[in-house]
Coordinates of N, CA and C in Angstrom, one line a residue:
X1 N 0.8 -1.2 0.0 CA 0.0 0.0 0.0 C 0.9 1.3 0.0
X2 N 1.9 1.3 0.8 CA 2.8 2.4 0.9 C 3.5 2.6 -0.4
X3 N 3.9 1.5 -1.0 CA 4.6 1.6 -2.3 C 3.7 2.2 -3.4
X4 N 2.4 1.9 -3.4 CA 1.5 2.5 -4.4 C 1.3 4.0 -4.1
X5 N 1.2 4.3 -2.8 CA 1.0 5.7 -2.5 C 2.3 6.5 -2.9
X6 N 3.4 6.0 -2.6 CA 4.7 6.7 -3.0 C 4.8 6.8 -4.5
X7 N 4.4 5.8 -5.2 CA 4.5 5.8 -6.7 C 3.5 6.9 -7.2
X8 N 2.3 7.0 -6.6 CA 1.3 8.0 -7.0 C 1.9 9.4 -6.7
X9 N 2.5 9.6 -5.6 CA 3.0 10.9 -5.2 C 4.1 11.3 -6.2
X10 N 5.0 10.4 -6.5 CA 6.1 10.7 -7.5 C 5.5 11.0 -8.9
X11 N 4.6 10.3 -9.3 CA 3.9 10.5 -10.6 C 3.3 11.9 -10.6
X12 N 2.6 12.3 -9.5 CA 2.0 13.6 -9.4 C 3.0 14.7 -9.5
X13 N 4.1 14.5 -8.8 CA 5.2 15.5 -8.8 C 5.8 15.7 -10.2
X14 N 6.0 14.6 -10.9 CA 6.5 14.7 -12.2 C 5.6 15.4 -13.2
X15 N 4.3 15.1 -13.0 CA 3.3 15.7 -13.9 C 3.2 17.2 -13.6
X16 N 3.3 17.6 -12.4 CA 3.3 19.0 -12.0 C 4.5 19.7 -12.5
X17 N 5.7 19.1 -12.5 CA 6.9 19.7 -13.0 C 6.8 19.9 -14.5
X18 N 6.2 19.0 -15.2 CA 6.0 19.1 -16.6 C 5.1 20.2 -17.0
X19 N 4.0 20.4 -16.3 CA 3.0 21.4 -16.5 C 3.6 22.8 -16.1
X20 N 4.6 22.9 -15.3 CA 5.1 24.1 -14.8 C 5.9 24.9 -15.8
X21 N 6.3 24.2 -16.9 CA 7.1 24.9 -17.9 C 6.3 26.0 -18.6
X22 N 6.9 27.2 -18.8 CA 6.2 28.3 -19.4 C 7.1 28.8 -20.5
X23 N 6.7 28.7 -21.8 CA 7.5 29.2 -22.9 C 7.3 30.7 -23.1
X24 N 8.4 31.4 -23.2 CA 8.3 32.8 -23.3 C 7.6 33.3 -24.6
X25 N 7.6 32.5 -25.6 CA 7.0 32.8 -26.9 C 5.5 32.6 -27.0
X26 N 5.0 31.9 -26.0 CA 3.5 31.6 -26.0 C 2.8 32.0 -24.7
X27 N 3.6 32.4 -23.7 CA 3.0 32.7 -22.4 C 2.2 34.0 -22.4
X28 N 1.2 34.0 -21.6 CA 0.4 35.2 -21.4 C 1.0 36.0 -20.3
X29 N 0.5 37.2 -20.1 CA 1.1 38.1 -19.1 C 1.0 37.5 -17.7
X30 N -0.1 36.9 -17.5 CA -0.4 36.2 -16.2 C 0.6 35.1 -15.9
X31 N 0.9 34.3 -17.0 CA 1.8 33.2 -16.9 C 3.2 33.7 -16.6
X32 N 3.6 34.8 -17.3 CA 4.9 35.4 -17.1 C 5.1 35.9 -15.7
X33 N 4.0 36.6 -15.2 CA 4.0 37.1 -13.8 C 4.1 36.0 -12.8
X34 N 3.7 34.8 -13.1 CA 3.8 33.7 -12.2 C 5.2 33.1 -12.0
X35 N 6.1 33.5 -12.9 CA 7.5 33.1 -12.7 C 8.1 34.0 -11.7
X36 N 8.7 33.4 -10.7 CA 9.4 34.2 -9.6 C 10.5 35.1 -10.2
X37 N 10.4 36.4 -9.9 CA 11.4 37.3 -10.4 C 10.9 38.1 -11.6
X38 N 9.8 37.7 -12.2 CA 9.2 38.5 -13.3 C 7.9 39.2 -12.8
X39 N 8.0 40.5 -12.8 CA 6.8 41.3 -12.3 C 6.1 41.9 -13.5
X40 N 5.1 42.8 -13.3 CA 4.4 43.4 -14.4 C 5.2 44.2 -15.3
X41 N 6.2 44.9 -14.8 CA 7.1 45.7 -15.7 C 7.9 44.8 -16.7
X42 N 8.5 43.8 -16.2 CA 9.3 42.9 -17.0 C 8.4 42.1 -18.0
X43 N 7.3 41.6 -17.5 CA 6.4 40.9 -18.4 C 5.9 41.8 -19.5
X44 N 5.7 43.0 -19.2 CA 5.3 44.0 -20.3 C 6.3 44.2 -21.3
X45 N 7.6 44.3 -20.9 CA 8.7 44.4 -21.8 C 8.9 43.2 -22.7
X46 N 8.7 42.0 -22.0 CA 8.9 40.8 -22.8 C 7.8 40.7 -23.9
X47 N 6.5 41.0 -23.5 CA 5.5 40.9 -24.5 C 5.6 41.9 -25.6
X48 N 6.1 43.1 -25.2 CA 6.3 44.2 -26.2 C 7.4 43.7 -27.2
X49 N 8.5 43.2 -26.7 CA 9.5 42.7 -27.6 C 9.1 41.5 -28.4
X50 N 8.3 40.7 -27.8 CA 7.8 39.5 -28.6 C 6.9 39.9 -29.7
X51 N 6.2 41.0 -29.6 CA 5.4 41.5 -30.8 C 6.2 41.8 -32.0
X52 N 7.5 42.2 -31.8 CA 8.4 42.5 -32.9 C 8.7 41.2 -33.6
X53 N 9.1 40.2 -32.9 CA 9.4 38.9 -33.5 C 9.6 37.9 -32.3
X54 N 9.3 36.6 -32.5 CA 9.5 35.6 -31.5 C 11.0 35.5 -31.1
X55 N 11.2 35.1 -29.9 CA 12.6 34.9 -29.4 C 13.1 33.6 -30.0
X56 N 14.3 33.7 -30.6 CA 15.0 32.5 -31.3 C 15.6 31.6 -30.2
X57 N 16.2 32.1 -29.2 CA 16.9 31.4 -28.2 C 17.2 32.2 -27.0
X58 N 17.8 31.7 -26.0 CA 18.1 32.5 -24.8 C 18.9 33.7 -25.1
X59 N 19.9 33.5 -25.9 CA 20.8 34.7 -26.2 C 20.0 35.8 -26.8
X60 N 19.1 35.5 -27.7 CA 18.2 36.5 -28.3 C 17.3 37.1 -27.3
X61 N 16.8 36.3 -26.4 CA 15.9 36.8 -25.3 C 16.7 37.8 -24.4
X62 N 17.9 37.4 -24.0 CA 18.7 38.2 -23.1 C 19.1 39.5 -23.8
X63 N 19.4 39.4 -25.1 CA 19.9 40.6 -25.8 C 18.8 41.6 -26.1
X64 N 17.6 41.2 -26.2 CA 16.5 42.0 -26.6 C 15.6 42.6 -25.4
X65 N 15.6 41.9 -24.3 CA 14.8 42.3 -23.2 C 15.7 43.0 -22.1
X66 N 15.5 44.3 -22.0 CA 16.2 45.1 -21.0 C 15.9 44.6 -19.6
X67 N 17.0 44.5 -18.8 CA 16.8 44.0 -17.4 C 17.0 42.5 -17.2
X68 N 17.2 41.8 -18.3 CA 17.5 40.4 -18.2 C 18.9 40.1 -18.6
X69 N 19.6 39.5 -17.6 CA 21.0 39.1 -17.8 C 21.2 37.6 -17.6
X70 N 22.4 37.2 -17.6 CA 22.7 35.8 -17.4 C 22.2 35.3 -16.0
X71 N 22.4 36.1 -15.0 CA 22.0 35.6 -13.7 C 20.5 35.5 -13.6
X72 N 19.7 36.5 -14.1 CA 18.3 36.3 -14.0 C 17.8 35.2 -14.9
X73 N 18.4 35.0 -16.1 CA 18.0 33.9 -17.0 C 18.2 32.6 -16.3
X74 N 19.2 32.4 -15.5 CA 19.4 31.2 -14.8 C 18.2 31.0 -13.8
X75 N 17.9 32.0 -13.1 CA 16.8 32.0 -12.1 C 15.4 31.7 -12.8
X76 N 15.2 32.4 -13.9 CA 13.9 32.2 -14.6 C 13.8 30.8 -15.1
X77 N 14.9 30.2 -15.6 CA 14.9 28.8 -16.1 C 14.6 27.9 -15.0
X78 N 15.2 28.1 -13.8 CA 15.0 27.2 -12.7 C 13.5 27.3 -12.3
X79 N 12.8 28.4 -12.5 CA 11.4 28.6 -12.2 C 10.5 28.0 -13.2
X80 N 11.1 27.5 -14.4 CA 10.3 26.9 -15.4 C 10.1 27.6 -16.7
X81 N 10.8 28.8 -16.8 CA 10.7 29.5 -18.1 C 11.6 28.9 -19.1
X82 N 11.1 28.8 -20.4 CA 11.8 28.2 -21.5 C 11.7 29.2 -22.7
X83 N 12.7 29.0 -23.6 CA 12.6 29.7 -24.9 C 12.6 28.7 -25.9
X84 N 11.5 28.6 -26.7 CA 11.4 27.5 -27.7 C 11.5 26.1 -27.0
X85 N 11.0 26.0 -25.8 CA 11.1 24.7 -25.2 C 12.4 24.3 -24.5
X86 N 13.4 25.2 -24.6 CA 14.7 24.9 -24.0 C 15.0 25.7 -22.8
X87 N 15.6 25.0 -21.8 CA 16.0 25.7 -20.6 C 17.3 26.4 -20.9
X88 N 17.7 27.3 -20.0 CA 18.9 28.1 -20.1 C 20.1 27.3 -19.8
X89 N 21.2 27.5 -20.6 CA 22.4 26.7 -20.4 C 23.6 27.7 -20.4
X90 N 24.7 27.1 -20.0 CA 26.0 27.9 -20.0 C 26.4 28.3 -21.5
X91 N 26.0 27.4 -22.4 CA 26.3 27.7 -23.8 C 25.5 28.9 -24.3
X92 N 24.3 29.0 -23.8 CA 23.5 30.2 -24.2 C 24.1 31.5 -23.6
X93 N 24.7 31.4 -22.4 CA 25.3 32.5 -21.8 C 26.6 33.0 -22.6
X94 N 27.3 32.0 -23.0 CA 28.5 32.4 -23.8 C 28.1 33.0 -25.2
X95 N 27.0 32.5 -25.7 CA 26.5 33.0 -27.0 C 26.0 34.5 -26.8
X96 N 25.3 34.7 -25.7 CA 24.8 36.0 -25.4 C 26.0 37.0 -25.2
X97 N 27.0 36.6 -24.5 CA 28.2 37.5 -24.2 C 28.9 37.8 -25.5
X98 N 29.0 36.8 -26.4 CA 29.7 37.0 -27.7 C 28.9 38.0 -28.5
X99 N 27.5 37.9 -28.5 CA 26.7 38.8 -29.2 C 26.8 40.3 -28.7
X100 N 26.9 40.4 -27.4 CA 27.1 41.7 -26.8 C 28.4 42.4 -27.2
X101 N 29.4 41.6 -27.2 CA 30.7 42.1 -27.6 C 30.8 42.5 -29.1
X102 N 30.1 41.7 -29.9 CA 30.0 42.0 -31.3 C 29.3 43.3 -31.5
X103 N 28.2 43.5 -30.8 CA 27.4 44.7 -31.0 C 28.2 45.9 -30.5
X104 N 29.0 45.7 -29.4 CA 29.8 46.8 -28.9 C 30.9 47.2 -29.9
X105 N 31.4 46.3 -30.6 CA 32.4 46.6 -31.6 C 31.9 47.3 -32.8
X106 N 30.6 47.2 -33.1 CA 30.0 47.8 -34.2 C 29.6 49.3 -33.9
X107 N 29.6 49.7 -32.7 CA 29.3 51.0 -32.3 C 30.5 51.9 -32.8
X108 N 30.2 53.1 -33.3 CA 31.3 54.0 -33.7 C 32.1 54.4 -32.5
X109 N 33.4 54.4 -32.6 CA 34.3 54.8 -31.5 C 34.6 56.2 -31.7
X110 N 34.5 57.0 -30.6 CA 34.8 58.4 -30.6 C 36.0 58.6 -29.7
X111 N 36.9 59.4 -30.2 CA 38.1 59.8 -29.5 C 37.6 60.8 -28.4
X112 N 38.1 60.6 -27.1 CA 37.7 61.5 -26.1 C 38.2 62.9 -26.3
X113 N 37.3 63.9 -26.1 CA 37.7 65.3 -26.2 C 38.6 65.7 -25.1
X114 N 39.5 66.5 -25.4 CA 40.4 67.1 -24.4 C 39.6 68.2 -23.6
X115 N 39.8 68.2 -22.3 CA 39.1 69.3 -21.6 C 39.6 70.7 -21.9
X116 N 40.8 70.7 -22.5 CA 41.5 72.0 -22.8 C 41.0 72.5 -24.2
X117 N 40.4 71.7 -24.9 CA 40.0 72.1 -26.3 C 38.6 72.7 -26.3
X118 N 38.4 73.8 -27.0 CA 37.2 74.4 -27.0 C 36.5 74.3 -28.3

């Protein structure tokens, strides 16, 4: 009897964990707000950016949504947030960092002005 009860409990927990996944490309504002660390402001920015185009991967998500970095992406993923069904990984972090560096290199570099020059 105890074995059956334990099996039922484990099956219920696994089913709950499966249902807990929220994909950023299909989630409603309420579902995004249900993720720990995402409030109304951030969910609004996510939905606004998603209207432009769906998120391709975590690097795209981090790069396009202000206020989301590697640390928060790790936390969101632990809470069940996915991008195209995928959880956040270290490879996504490296890709996001490379994308940021590439964008920084594309910005025009200006030589600092001398304070003595008018």
